[in-house]
PDB file of C-alpha atoms in Angstrom:
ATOM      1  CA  UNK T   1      11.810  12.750  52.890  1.00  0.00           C
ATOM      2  CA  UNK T   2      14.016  10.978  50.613  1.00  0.00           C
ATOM      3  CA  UNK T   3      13.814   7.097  50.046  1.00  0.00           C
ATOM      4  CA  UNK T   4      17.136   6.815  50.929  1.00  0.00           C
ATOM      5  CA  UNK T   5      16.357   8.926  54.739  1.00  0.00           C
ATOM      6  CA  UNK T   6      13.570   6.506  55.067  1.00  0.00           C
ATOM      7  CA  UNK T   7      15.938   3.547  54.938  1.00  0.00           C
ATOM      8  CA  UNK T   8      17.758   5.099  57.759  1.00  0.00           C
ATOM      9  CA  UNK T   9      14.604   6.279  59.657  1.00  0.00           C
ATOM     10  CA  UNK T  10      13.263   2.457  59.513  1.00  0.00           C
ATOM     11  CA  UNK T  11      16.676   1.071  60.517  1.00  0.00           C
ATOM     12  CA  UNK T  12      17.150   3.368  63.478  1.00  0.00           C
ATOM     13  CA  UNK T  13      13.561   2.726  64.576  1.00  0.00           C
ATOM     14  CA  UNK T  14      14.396  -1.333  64.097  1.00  0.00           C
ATOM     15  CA  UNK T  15      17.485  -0.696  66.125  1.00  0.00           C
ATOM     16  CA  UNK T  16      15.945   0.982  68.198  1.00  0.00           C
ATOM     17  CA  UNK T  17      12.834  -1.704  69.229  1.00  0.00           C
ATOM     18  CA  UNK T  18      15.233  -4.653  68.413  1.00  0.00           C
ATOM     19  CA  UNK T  19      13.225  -6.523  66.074  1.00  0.00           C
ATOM     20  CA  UNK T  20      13.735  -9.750  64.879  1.00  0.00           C
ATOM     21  CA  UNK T  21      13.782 -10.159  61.075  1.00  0.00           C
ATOM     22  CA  UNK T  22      10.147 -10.981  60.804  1.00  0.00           C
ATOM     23  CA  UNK T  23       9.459  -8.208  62.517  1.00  0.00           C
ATOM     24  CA  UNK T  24      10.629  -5.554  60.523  1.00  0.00           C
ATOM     25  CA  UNK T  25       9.050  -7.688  57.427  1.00  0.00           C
ATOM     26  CA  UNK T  26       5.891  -7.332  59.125  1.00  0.00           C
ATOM     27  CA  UNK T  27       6.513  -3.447  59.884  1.00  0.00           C
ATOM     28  CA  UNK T  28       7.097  -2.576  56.394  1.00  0.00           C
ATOM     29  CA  UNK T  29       3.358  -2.503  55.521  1.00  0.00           C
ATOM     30  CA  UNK T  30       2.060  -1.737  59.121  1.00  0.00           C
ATOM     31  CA  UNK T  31       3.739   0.940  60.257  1.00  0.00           C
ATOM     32  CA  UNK T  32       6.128   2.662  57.408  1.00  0.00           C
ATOM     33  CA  UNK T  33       3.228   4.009  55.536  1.00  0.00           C
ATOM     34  CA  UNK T  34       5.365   6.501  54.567  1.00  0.00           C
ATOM     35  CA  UNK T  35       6.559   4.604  52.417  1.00  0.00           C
ATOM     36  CA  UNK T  36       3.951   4.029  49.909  1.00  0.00           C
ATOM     37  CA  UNK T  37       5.168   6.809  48.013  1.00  0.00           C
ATOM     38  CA  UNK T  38       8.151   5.284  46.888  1.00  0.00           C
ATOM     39  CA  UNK T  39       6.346   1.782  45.664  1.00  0.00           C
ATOM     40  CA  UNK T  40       3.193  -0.378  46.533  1.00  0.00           C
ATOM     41  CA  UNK T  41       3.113  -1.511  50.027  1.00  0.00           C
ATOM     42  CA  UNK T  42       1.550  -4.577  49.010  1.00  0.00           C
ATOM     43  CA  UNK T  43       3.708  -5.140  46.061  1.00  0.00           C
ATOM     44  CA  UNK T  44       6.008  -8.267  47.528  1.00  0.00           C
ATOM     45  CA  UNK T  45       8.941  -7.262  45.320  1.00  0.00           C
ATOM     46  CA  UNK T  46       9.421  -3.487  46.566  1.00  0.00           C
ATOM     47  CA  UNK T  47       8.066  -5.134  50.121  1.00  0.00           C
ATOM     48  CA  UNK T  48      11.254  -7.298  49.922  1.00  0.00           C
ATOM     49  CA  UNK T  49      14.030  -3.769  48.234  1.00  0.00           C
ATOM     50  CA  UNK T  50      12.694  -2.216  51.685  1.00  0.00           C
ATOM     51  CA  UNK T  51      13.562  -4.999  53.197  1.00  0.00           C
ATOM     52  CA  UNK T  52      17.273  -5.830  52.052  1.00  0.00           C
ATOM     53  CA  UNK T  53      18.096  -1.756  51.949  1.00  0.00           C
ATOM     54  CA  UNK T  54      17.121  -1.752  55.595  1.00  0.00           C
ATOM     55  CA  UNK T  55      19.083  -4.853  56.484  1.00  0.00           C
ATOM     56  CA  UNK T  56      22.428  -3.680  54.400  1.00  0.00           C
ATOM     57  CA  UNK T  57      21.691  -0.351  56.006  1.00  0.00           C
ATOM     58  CA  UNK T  58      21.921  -1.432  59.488  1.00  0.00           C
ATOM     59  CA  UNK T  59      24.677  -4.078  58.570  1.00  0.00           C
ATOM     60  CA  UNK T  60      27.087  -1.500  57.292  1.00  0.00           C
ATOM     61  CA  UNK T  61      26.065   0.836  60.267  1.00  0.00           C
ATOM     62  CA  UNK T  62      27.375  -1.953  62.878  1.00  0.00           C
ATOM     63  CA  UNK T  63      24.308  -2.195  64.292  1.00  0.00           C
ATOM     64  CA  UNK T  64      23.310  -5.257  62.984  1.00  0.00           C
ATOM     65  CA  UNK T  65      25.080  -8.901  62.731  1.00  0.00           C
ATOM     66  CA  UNK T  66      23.548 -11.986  60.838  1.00  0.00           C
ATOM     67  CA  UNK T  67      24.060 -15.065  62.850  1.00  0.00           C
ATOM     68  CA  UNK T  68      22.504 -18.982  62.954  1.00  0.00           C
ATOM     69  CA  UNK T  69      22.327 -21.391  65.624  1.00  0.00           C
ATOM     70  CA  UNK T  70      24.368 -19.035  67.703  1.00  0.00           C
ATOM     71  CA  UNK T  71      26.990 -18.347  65.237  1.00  0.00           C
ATOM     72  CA  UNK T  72      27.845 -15.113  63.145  1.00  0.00           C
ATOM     73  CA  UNK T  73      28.060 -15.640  59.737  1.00  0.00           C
ATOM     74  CA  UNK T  74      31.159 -15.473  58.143  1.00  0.00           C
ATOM     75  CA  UNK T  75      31.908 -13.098  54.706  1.00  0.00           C
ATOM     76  CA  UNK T  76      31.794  -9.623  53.734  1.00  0.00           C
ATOM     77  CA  UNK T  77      28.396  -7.500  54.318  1.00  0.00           C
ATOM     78  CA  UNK T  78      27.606  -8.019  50.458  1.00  0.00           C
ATOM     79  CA  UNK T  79      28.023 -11.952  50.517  1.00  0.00           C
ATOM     80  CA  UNK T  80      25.978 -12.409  53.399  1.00  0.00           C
ATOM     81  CA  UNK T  81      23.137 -10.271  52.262  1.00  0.00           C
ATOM     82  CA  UNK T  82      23.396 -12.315  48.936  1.00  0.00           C
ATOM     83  CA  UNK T  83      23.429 -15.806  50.935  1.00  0.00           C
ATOM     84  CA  UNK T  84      19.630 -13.876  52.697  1.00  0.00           C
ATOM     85  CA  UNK T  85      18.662 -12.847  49.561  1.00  0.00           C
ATOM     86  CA  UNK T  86      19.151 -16.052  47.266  1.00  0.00           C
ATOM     87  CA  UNK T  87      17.548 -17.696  50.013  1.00  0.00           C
ATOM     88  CA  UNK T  88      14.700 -15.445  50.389  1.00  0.00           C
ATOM     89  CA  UNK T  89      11.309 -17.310  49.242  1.00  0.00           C
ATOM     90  CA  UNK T  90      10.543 -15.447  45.167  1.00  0.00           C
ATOM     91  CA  UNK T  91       6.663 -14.643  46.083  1.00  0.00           C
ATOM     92  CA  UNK T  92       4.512 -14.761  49.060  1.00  0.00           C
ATOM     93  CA  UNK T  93       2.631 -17.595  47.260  1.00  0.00           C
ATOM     94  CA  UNK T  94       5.439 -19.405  47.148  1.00  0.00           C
ATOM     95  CA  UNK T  95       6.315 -19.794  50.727  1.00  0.00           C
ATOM     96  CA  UNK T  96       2.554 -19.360  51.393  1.00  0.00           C
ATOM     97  CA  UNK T  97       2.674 -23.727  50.166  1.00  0.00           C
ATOM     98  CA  UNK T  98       5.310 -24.223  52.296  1.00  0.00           C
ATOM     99  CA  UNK T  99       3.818 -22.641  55.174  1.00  0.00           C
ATOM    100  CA  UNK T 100       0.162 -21.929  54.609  1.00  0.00           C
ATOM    101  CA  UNK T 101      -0.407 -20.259  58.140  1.00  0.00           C
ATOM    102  CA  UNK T 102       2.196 -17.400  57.943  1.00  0.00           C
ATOM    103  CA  UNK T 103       4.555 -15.880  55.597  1.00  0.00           C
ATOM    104  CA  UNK T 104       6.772 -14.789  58.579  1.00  0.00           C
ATOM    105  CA  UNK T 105       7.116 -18.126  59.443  1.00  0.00           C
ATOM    106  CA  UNK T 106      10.213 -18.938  56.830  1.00  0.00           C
ATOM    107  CA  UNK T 107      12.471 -16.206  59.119  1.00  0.00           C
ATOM    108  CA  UNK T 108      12.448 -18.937  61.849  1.00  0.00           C
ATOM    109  CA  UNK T 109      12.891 -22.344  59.603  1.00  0.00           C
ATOM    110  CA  UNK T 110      16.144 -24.044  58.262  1.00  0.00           C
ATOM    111  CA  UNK T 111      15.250 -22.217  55.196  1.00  0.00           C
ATOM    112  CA  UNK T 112      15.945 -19.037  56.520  1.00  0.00           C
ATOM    113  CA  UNK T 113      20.021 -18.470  56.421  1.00  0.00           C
ATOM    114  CA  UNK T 114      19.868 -16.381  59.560  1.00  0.00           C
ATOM    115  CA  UNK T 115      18.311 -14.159  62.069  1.00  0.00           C
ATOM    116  CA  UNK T 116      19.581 -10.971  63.372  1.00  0.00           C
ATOM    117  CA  UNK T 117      21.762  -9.696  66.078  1.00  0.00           C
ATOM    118  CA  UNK T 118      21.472  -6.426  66.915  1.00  0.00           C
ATOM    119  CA  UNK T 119      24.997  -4.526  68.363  1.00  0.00           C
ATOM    120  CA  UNK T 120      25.077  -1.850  70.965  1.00  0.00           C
ATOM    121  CA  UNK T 121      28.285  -0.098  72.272  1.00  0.00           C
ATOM    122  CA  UNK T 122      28.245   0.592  75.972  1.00  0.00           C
ATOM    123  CA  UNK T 123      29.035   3.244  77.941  1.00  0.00           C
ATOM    124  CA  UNK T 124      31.957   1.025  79.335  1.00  0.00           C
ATOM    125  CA  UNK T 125      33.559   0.816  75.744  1.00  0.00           C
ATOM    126  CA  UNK T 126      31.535  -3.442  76.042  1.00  0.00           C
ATOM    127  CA  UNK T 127      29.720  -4.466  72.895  1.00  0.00           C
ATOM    128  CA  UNK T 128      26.218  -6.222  73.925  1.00  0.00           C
ATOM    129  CA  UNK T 129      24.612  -8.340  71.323  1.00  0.00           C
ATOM    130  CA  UNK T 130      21.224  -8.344  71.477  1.00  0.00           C
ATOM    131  CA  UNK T 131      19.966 -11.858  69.768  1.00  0.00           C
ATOM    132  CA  UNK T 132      16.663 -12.035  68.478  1.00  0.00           C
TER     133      UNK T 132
END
């Protein structure tokens, strides 16, 4: 498999299980093994490319909406993963001082520009968003 099919594999299994951004942080290392042939799982940098190809993924896909405090954010797909990705803490150390109990911790502080709204399309031609 491709790294590029297991970008869509992880997204549709996110979508899927509606996870909230920590979540599929959390799942990178857990449960996409798989994935260790493309980089090392423990490596925080190619930890954090799965991350933002799986978010931009899903983004462009409609199946997945940034919001905070109960508002989408505003911009194009490329400017708000930018906004997440500026944002995103540099190491695990580094957010490890902020927070010394858990990395996944930053997803749900002011820090963090947003959490994630996943989209569904019903049968009825309604969109349901599905806030984490």
């Amino acid at each position: 498999m491709s790294y590029e099919s297991s970008i869509k594999k992880i997204a549709s299994n996110e979508y899927d299980n509606i996870q909230a951004l920590n979540g599929l942080w959390s799942n990178i290392d857990s449960i996409y093994l798989f994935l260790s042939q493309y980089g090392d799982l423990t490596d925080f940098n190619f930890k954090k490319k799965v991350f933002f190809n799986v978010l931009e993924y899903s983004m462009n896909k409609h199946w997945l909406k940034l919001a905070k405090e109960g508002k989408f954010l505003s911009g194009s797909i490329d400017e708000q993963v930018s906004l997440f990705r500026d944002a995103f803490p540099k190491s695990e150390i580094d957010n490890m001082e902020q927070d010394p109990i858990f990395f996944e911790a930053w997803f749900f502080s002011d820090a963090c520009p947003a959490g994630a709204v996943w989209v569904y399309n019903l049968d009825n031609a309604e969109t349901h968003y599905e806030w984490t």
